[in-house]
CSV table of C-alpha atoms and ligand atoms in Angstrom, one decimal:
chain,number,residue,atom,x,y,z
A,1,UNK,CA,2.2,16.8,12.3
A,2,UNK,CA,0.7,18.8,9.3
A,3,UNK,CA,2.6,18.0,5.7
A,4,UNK,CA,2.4,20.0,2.8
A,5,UNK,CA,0.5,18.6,0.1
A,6,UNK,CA,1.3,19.6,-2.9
A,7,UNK,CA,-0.9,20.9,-5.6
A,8,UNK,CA,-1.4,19.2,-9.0
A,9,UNK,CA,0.1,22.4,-10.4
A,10,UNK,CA,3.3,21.4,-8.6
A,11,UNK,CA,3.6,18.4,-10.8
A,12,UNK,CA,4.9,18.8,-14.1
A,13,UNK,CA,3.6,15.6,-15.8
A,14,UNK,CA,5.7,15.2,-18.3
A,15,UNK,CA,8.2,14.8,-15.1
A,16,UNK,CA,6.6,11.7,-14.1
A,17,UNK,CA,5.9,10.1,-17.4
A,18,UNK,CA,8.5,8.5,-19.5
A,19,UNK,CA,8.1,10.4,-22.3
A,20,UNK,CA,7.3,8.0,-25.2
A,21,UNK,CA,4.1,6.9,-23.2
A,22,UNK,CA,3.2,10.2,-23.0
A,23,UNK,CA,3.9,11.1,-26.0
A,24,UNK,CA,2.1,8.5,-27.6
A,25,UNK,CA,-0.7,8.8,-25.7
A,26,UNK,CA,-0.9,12.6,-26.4
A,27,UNK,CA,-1.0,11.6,-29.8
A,28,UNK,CA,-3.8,8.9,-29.2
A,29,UNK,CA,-6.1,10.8,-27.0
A,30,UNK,CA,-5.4,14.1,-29.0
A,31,UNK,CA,-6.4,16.0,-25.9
A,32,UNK,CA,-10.2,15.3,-26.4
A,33,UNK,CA,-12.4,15.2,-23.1
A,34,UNK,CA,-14.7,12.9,-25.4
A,35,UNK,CA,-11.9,10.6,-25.8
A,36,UNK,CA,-10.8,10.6,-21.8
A,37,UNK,CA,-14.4,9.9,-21.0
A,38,UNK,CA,-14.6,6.7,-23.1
A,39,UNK,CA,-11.3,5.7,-21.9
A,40,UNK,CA,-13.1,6.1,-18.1
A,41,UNK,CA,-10.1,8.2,-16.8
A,42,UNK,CA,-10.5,10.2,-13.5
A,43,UNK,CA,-12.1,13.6,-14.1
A,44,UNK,CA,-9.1,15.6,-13.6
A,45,UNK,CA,-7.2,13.9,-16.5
A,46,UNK,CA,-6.1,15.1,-19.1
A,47,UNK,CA,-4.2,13.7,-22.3
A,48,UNK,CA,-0.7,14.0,-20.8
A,49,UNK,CA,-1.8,12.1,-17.5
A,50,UNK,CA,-4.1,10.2,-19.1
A,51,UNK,CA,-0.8,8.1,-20.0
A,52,UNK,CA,0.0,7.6,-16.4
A,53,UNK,CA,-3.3,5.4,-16.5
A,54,UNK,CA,-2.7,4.0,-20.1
A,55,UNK,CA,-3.4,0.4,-19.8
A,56,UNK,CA,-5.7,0.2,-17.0
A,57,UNK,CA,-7.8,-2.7,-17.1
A,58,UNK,CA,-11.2,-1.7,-16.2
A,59,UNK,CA,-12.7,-1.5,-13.2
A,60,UNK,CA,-16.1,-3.5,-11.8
A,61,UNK,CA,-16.1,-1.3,-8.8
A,62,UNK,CA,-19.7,-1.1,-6.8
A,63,UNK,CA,-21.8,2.3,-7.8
A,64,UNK,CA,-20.9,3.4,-4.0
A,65,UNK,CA,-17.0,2.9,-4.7
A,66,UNK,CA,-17.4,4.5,-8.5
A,67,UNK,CA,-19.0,7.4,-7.0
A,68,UNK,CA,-16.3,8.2,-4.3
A,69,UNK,CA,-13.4,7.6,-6.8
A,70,UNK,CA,-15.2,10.5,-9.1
A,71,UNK,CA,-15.5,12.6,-5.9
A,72,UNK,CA,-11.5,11.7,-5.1
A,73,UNK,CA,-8.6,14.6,-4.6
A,74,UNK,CA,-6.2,14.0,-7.2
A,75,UNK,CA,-2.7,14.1,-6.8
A,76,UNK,CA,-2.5,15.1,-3.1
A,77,UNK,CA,0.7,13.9,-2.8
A,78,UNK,CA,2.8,13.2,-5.4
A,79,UNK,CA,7.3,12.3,-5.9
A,80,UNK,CA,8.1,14.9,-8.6
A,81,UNK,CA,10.5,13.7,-10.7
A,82,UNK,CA,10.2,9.3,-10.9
A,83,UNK,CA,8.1,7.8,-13.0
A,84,UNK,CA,4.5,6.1,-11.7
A,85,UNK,CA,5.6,2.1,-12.4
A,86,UNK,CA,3.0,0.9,-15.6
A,87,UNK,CA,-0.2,-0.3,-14.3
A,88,UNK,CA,0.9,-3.8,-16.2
A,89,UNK,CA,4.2,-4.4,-13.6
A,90,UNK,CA,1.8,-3.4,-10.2
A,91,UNK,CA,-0.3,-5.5,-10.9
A,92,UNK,CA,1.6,-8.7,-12.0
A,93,UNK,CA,4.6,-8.4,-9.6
A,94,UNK,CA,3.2,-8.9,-6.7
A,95,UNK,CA,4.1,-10.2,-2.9
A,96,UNK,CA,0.4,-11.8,-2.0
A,97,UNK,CA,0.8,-15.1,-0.4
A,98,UNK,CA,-2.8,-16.6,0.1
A,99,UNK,CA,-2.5,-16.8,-3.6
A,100,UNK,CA,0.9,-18.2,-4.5
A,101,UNK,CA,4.2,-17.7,-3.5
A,102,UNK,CA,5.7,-16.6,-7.5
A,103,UNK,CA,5.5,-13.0,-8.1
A,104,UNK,CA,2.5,-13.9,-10.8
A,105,UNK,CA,0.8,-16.0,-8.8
A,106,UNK,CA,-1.8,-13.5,-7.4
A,107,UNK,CA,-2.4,-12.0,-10.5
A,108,UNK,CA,-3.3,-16.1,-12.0
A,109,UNK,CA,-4.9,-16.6,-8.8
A,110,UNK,CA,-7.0,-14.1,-6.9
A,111,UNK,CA,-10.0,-14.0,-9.3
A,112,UNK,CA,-11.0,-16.2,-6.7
A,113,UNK,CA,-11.7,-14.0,-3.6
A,114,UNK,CA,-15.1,-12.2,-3.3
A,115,UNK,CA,-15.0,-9.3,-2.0
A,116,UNK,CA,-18.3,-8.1,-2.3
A,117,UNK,CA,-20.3,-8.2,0.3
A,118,UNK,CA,-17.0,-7.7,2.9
A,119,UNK,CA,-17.0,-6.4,6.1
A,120,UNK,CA,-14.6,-5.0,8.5
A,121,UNK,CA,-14.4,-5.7,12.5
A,122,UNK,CA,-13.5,-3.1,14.6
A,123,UNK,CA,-12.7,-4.1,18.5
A,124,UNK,CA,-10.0,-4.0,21.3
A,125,UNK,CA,-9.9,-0.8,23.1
A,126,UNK,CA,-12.0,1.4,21.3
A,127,UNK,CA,-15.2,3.3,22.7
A,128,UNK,CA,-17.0,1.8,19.5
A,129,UNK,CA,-16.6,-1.4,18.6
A,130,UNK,CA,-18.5,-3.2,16.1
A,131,UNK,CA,-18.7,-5.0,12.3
A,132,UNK,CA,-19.4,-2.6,9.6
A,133,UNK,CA,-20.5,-3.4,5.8
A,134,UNK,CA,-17.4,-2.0,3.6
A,135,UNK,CA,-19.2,0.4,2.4
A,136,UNK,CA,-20.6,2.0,5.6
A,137,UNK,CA,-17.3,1.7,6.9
A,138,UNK,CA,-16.1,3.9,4.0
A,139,UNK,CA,-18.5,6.3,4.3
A,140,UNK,CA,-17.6,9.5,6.3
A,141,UNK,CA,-14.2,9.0,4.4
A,142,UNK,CA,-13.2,11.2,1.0
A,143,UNK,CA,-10.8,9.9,-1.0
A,144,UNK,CA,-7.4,11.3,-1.9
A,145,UNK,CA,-4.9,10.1,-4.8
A,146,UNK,CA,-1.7,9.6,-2.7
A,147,UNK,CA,1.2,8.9,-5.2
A,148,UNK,CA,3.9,7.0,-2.8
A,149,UNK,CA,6.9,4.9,-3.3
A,150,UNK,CA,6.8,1.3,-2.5
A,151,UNK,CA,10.2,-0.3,-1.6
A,152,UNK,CA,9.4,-3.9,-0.7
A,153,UNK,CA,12.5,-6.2,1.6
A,154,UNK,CA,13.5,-7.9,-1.5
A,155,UNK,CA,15.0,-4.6,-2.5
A,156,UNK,CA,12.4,-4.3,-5.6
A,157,UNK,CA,10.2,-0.9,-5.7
A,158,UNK,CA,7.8,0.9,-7.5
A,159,UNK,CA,5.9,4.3,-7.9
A,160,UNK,CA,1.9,3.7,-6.8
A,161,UNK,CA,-1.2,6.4,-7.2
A,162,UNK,CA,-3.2,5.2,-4.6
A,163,UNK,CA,-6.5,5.9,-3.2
A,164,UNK,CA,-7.1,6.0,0.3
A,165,UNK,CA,-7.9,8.0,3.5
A,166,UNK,CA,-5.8,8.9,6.6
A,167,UNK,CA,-5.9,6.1,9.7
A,168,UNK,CA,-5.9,9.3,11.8
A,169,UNK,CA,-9.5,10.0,10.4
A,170,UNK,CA,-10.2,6.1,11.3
A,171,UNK,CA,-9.3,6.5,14.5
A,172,UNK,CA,-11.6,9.7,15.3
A,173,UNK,CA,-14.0,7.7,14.5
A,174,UNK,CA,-13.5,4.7,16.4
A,175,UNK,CA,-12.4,6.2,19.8
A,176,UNK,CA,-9.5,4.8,21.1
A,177,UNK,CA,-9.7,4.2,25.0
A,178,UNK,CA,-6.4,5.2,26.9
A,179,UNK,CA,-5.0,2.3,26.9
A,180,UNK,CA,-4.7,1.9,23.2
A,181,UNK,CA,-1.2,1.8,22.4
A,182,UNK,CA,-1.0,-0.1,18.6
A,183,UNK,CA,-3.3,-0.8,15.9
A,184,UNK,CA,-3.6,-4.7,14.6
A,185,UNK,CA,-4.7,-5.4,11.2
A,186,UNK,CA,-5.9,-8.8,10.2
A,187,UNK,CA,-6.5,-10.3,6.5
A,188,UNK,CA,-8.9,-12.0,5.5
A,189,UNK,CA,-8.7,-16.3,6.3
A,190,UNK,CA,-10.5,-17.9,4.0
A,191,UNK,CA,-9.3,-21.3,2.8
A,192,UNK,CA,-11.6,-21.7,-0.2
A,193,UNK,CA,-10.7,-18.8,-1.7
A,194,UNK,CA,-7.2,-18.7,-1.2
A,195,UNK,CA,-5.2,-21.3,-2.2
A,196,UNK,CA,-1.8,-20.6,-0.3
A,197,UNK,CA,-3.6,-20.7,2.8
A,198,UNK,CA,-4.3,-24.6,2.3
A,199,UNK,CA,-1.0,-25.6,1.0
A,200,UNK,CA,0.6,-27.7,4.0
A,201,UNK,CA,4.2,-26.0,2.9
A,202,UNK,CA,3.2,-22.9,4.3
A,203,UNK,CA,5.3,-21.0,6.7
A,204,UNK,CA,2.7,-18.4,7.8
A,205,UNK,CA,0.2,-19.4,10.4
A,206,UNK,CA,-2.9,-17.4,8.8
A,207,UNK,CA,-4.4,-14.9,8.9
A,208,UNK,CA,-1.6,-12.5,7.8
A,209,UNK,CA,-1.3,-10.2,10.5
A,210,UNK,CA,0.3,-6.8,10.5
A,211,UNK,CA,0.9,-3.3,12.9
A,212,UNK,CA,1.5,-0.2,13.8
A,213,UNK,CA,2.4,2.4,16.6
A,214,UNK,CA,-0.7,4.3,17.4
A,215,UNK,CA,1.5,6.9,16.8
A,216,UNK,CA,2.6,5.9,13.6
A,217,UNK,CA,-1.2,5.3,12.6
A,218,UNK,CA,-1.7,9.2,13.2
A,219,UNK,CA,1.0,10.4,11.0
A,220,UNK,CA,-0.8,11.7,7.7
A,221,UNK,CA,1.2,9.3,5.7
A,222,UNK,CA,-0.4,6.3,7.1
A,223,UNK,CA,-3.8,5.8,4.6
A,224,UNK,CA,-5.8,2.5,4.5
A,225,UNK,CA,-6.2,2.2,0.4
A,226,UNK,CA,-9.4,1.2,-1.6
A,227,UNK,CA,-8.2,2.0,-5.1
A,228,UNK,CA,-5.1,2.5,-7.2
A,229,UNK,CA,-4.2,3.9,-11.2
A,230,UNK,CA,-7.8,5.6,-10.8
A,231,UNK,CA,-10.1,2.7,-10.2
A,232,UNK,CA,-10.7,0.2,-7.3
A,233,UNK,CA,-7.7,-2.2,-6.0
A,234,UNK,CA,-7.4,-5.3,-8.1
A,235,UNK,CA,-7.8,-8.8,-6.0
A,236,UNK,CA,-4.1,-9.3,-6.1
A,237,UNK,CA,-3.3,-5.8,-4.5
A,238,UNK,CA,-5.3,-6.1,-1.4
A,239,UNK,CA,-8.9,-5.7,-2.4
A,240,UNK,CA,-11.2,-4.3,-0.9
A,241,UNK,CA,-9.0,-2.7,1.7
A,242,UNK,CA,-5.2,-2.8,2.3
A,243,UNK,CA,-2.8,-0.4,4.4
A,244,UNK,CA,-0.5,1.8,3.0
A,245,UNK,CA,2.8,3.1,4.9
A,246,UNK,CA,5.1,4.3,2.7
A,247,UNK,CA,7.8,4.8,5.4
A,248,UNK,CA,8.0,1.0,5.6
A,249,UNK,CA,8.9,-2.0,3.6
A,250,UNK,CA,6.1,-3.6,1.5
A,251,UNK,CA,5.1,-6.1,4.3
A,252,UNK,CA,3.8,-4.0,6.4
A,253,UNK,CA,1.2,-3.4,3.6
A,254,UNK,CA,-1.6,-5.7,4.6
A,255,UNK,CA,-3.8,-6.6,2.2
A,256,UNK,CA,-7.6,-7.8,2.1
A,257,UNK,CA,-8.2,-6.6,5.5
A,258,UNK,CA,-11.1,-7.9,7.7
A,259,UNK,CA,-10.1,-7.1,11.0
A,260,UNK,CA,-8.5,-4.1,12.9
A,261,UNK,CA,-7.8,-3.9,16.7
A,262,UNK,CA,-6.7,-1.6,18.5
A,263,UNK,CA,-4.3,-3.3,21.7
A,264,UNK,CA,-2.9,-2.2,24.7
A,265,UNK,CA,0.5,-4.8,23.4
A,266,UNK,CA,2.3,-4.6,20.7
A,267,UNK,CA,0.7,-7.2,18.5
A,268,UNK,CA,3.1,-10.4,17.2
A,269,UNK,CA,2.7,-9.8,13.2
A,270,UNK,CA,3.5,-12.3,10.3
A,271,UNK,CA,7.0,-12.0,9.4
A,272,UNK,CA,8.3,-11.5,13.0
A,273,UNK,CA,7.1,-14.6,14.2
A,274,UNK,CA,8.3,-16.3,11.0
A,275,UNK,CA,12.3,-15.0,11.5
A,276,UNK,CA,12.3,-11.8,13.7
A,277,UNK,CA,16.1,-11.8,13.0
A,278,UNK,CA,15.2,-11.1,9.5
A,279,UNK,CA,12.0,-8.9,9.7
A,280,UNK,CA,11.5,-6.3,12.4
A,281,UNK,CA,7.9,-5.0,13.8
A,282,UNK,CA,9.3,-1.2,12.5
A,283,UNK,CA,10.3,-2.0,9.1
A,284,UNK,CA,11.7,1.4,8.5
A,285,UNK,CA,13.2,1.6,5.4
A,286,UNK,CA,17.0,2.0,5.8
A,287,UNK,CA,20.0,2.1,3.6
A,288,UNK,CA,22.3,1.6,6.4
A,289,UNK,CA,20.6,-1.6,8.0
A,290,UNK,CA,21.4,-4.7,5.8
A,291,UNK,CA,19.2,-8.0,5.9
A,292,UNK,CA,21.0,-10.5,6.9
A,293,UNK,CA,20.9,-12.5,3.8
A,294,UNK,CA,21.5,-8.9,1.3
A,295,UNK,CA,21.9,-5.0,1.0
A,296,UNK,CA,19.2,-2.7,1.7
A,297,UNK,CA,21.5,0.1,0.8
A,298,UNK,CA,20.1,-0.2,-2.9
A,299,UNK,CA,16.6,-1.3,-4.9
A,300,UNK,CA,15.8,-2.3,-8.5
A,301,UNK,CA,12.8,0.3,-9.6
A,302,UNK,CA,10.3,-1.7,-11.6
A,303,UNK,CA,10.0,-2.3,-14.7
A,304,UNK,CA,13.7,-3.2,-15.6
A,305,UNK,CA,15.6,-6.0,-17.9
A,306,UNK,CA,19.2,-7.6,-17.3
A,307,UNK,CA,20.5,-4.9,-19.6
A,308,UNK,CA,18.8,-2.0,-18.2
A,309,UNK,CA,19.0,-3.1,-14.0
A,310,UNK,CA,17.4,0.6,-12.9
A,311,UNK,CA,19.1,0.0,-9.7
A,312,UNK,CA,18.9,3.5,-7.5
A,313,UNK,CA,20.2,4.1,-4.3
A,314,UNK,CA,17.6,3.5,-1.3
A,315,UNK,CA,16.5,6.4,0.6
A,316,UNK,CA,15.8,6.7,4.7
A,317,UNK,CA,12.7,6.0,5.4
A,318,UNK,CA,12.2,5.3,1.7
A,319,UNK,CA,12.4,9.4,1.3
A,320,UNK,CA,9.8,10.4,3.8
A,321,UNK,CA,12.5,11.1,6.6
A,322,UNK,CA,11.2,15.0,6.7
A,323,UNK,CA,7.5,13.7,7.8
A,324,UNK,CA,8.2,10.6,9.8
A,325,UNK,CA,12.1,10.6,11.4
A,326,UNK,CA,10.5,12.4,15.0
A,327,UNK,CA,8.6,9.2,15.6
A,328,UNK,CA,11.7,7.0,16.2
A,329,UNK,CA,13.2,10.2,18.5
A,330,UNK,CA,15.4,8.9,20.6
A,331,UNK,CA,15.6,5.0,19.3
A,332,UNK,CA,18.5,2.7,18.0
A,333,UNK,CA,16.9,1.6,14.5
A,334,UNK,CA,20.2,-0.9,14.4
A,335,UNK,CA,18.1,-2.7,17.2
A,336,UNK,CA,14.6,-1.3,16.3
A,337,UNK,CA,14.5,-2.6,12.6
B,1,MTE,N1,-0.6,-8.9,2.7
B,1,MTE,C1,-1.0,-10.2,2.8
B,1,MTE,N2,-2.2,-10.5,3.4
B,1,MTE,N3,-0.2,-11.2,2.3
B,1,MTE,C2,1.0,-11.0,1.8
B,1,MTE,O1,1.7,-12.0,1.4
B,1,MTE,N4,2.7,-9.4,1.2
B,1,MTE,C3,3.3,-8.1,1.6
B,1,MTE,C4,2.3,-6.9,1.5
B,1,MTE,N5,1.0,-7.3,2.0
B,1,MTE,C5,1.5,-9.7,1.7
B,1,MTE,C6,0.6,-8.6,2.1
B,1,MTE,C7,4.5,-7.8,0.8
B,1,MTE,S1,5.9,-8.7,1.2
B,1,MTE,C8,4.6,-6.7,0.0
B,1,MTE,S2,6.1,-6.3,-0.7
B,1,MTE,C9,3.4,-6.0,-0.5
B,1,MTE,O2,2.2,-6.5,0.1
B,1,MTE,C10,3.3,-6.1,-2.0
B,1,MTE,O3,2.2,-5.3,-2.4
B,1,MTE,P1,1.9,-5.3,-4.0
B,1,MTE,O4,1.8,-6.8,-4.4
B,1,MTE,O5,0.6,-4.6,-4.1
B,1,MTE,O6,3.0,-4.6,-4.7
């Protein structure tokens, strides 16, 4: 299914700014390319995008990685009209249970995994398995900036610029056999590093495990993410490697992954085998399917206070019904949740 990316020129920035960061920045960066190169902002940036990227922390990101975010397609999707979520709120409100259960915890705690060297297994029924060094696994890939929504369960979301590549062009590369049917991806296990995976309270039995439809995989949607905001993922967003499916709640996202398979089955991931009353293999986003313990019919957009809620109404499919509805042709989502 093609979808129509839209050009940068379709974007009117101040649209997707709130306008007293933007302003401000303006005012700061005066529009000076001198100024946007010391700040270390992505080529195509100027002083009124530049504040989308305002307080990114800087990035450590290997010359390889550095090179193929300068070489990246900006903007090649973007949501016209809602603000990208601060830099500060993505990456200290986050869902990454290795390090901590509390939304801060893998911001405190994931200074701890290494992610350099890592390396990525690829097996199950493909015509070329094997264990790849990230950064020959990267390489036939060009990044793209893919602005997305994130709506996580809990009925939180946020607005992310990501940087990643299409599955679809994974899995050209790989060569599914015919009797690949899903695609299993598998975080890293590492006890050492990751403190939630040696606390005896845990519910998950590690690694975290998530998956997809093959078909799901293909749409153009579907990109496995190495950077975000410009730069290269922070530990506590999934470095080196997390999936990205917009389509879905936030758990689908797997983060630090080591391992993807592709299987004839359809593979048992995290959160089903935890309470598959609760969390469904699909995850679509829908308004009109409620969790059993709350609504999903609306989300809090972060950042917002007791006083100013941002509470919006949640979308079908989380707003990307037009490129991914004719996948679930034909199937109950009441039962397929
Ligand atoms: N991946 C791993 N390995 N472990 C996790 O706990 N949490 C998921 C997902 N990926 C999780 C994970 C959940 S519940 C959400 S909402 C998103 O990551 C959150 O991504 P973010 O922290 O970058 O916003």
């Amino acid at each position: 299914m093609l979808i129509k990316l839209p050009k940068a020129s379709d974007c009117n920035e101040s649209e997707v700014t709130p306008q007293s960061v933007y302003l401000s920045r303006r005012a700061l960066l005066g529009g000076s390319a001198a100024a946007l190169a010391v700040a270390g902002l992505p080529r195509w940036a100027n002083a009124a995008t530049a504040s989308q990227y305002a307080e990114v922390t800087p990035s450590a990101a290997p010359a390889w990685l550095s090179d193929k975010i300068a070489a990246a397609q900006w903007q090649a999707m973007t949501v016209p009209g809602e603000a990208i979520t601060p830099f500060k709120d993505a990456t200290h409100y986050n869902n990454f249970y290795e390090f901590g259960t509390d939304k801060g915890d893998p911001a405190a705690n994931a200074g701890s995994l290494k992610t350099e060297p890592w390396s990525v297994v690829i097996d199950g029924e493909v015509g070329k398995p094997g264990r790849y060094a990230l950064e020959d696994f990267m390489q036939p890939y060009a990044l793209q900036e893919r602005i997305y929504r994130l709506r996580c369960v809990e009925a939180w979301s946020m607005v992310i610029p990501w940087l990643g590549f299409p599955i679809s062009a994974l899995l050209k590369q790989v060569e599914p056999t015919s009797k690949a049917k899903y695609i299993r991806f598998e975080t890293l296990k590492d006890p050492q590093s990751m403190p939630g995976q040696r606390s005896n309270f845990a519910l998950i039995d590690w690694p975290y495990v998530e998956g997809l439809r093959l078909d799901e995989a293909m749409n153009p949607l579907a990109i496995l993410a190495v950077g975000m905001y410009g730069r290269e993922l922070p530990n506590q967003n999934g470095a080196p490697l997390r999936l990205v499916v917009p389509w879905k709640y936030g758990f689908k996202s797997v983060k630090s992954i080591v391992r993807i398979s592709l299987t004839s089955e359809q593979p048992k991931t995290t959160w089903q085998s935890i309470a598959a009353n609760e969390y469904g293999f699909y995850a679509n986003v829908n308004p009109a399917v409620d969790h059993p313990r709350w609504t999903q019919a609306r989300e809090r957009r972060l950042p917002n206070t007791l006083f100013k809620p941002n509470v919006r109404e949640t979308l079908p499919f989380n707003g990307y019904g037009d490129e991914v509805a004719a996948l679930y042709q034909g199937m109950d989502l009441r039962k397929d949740y």
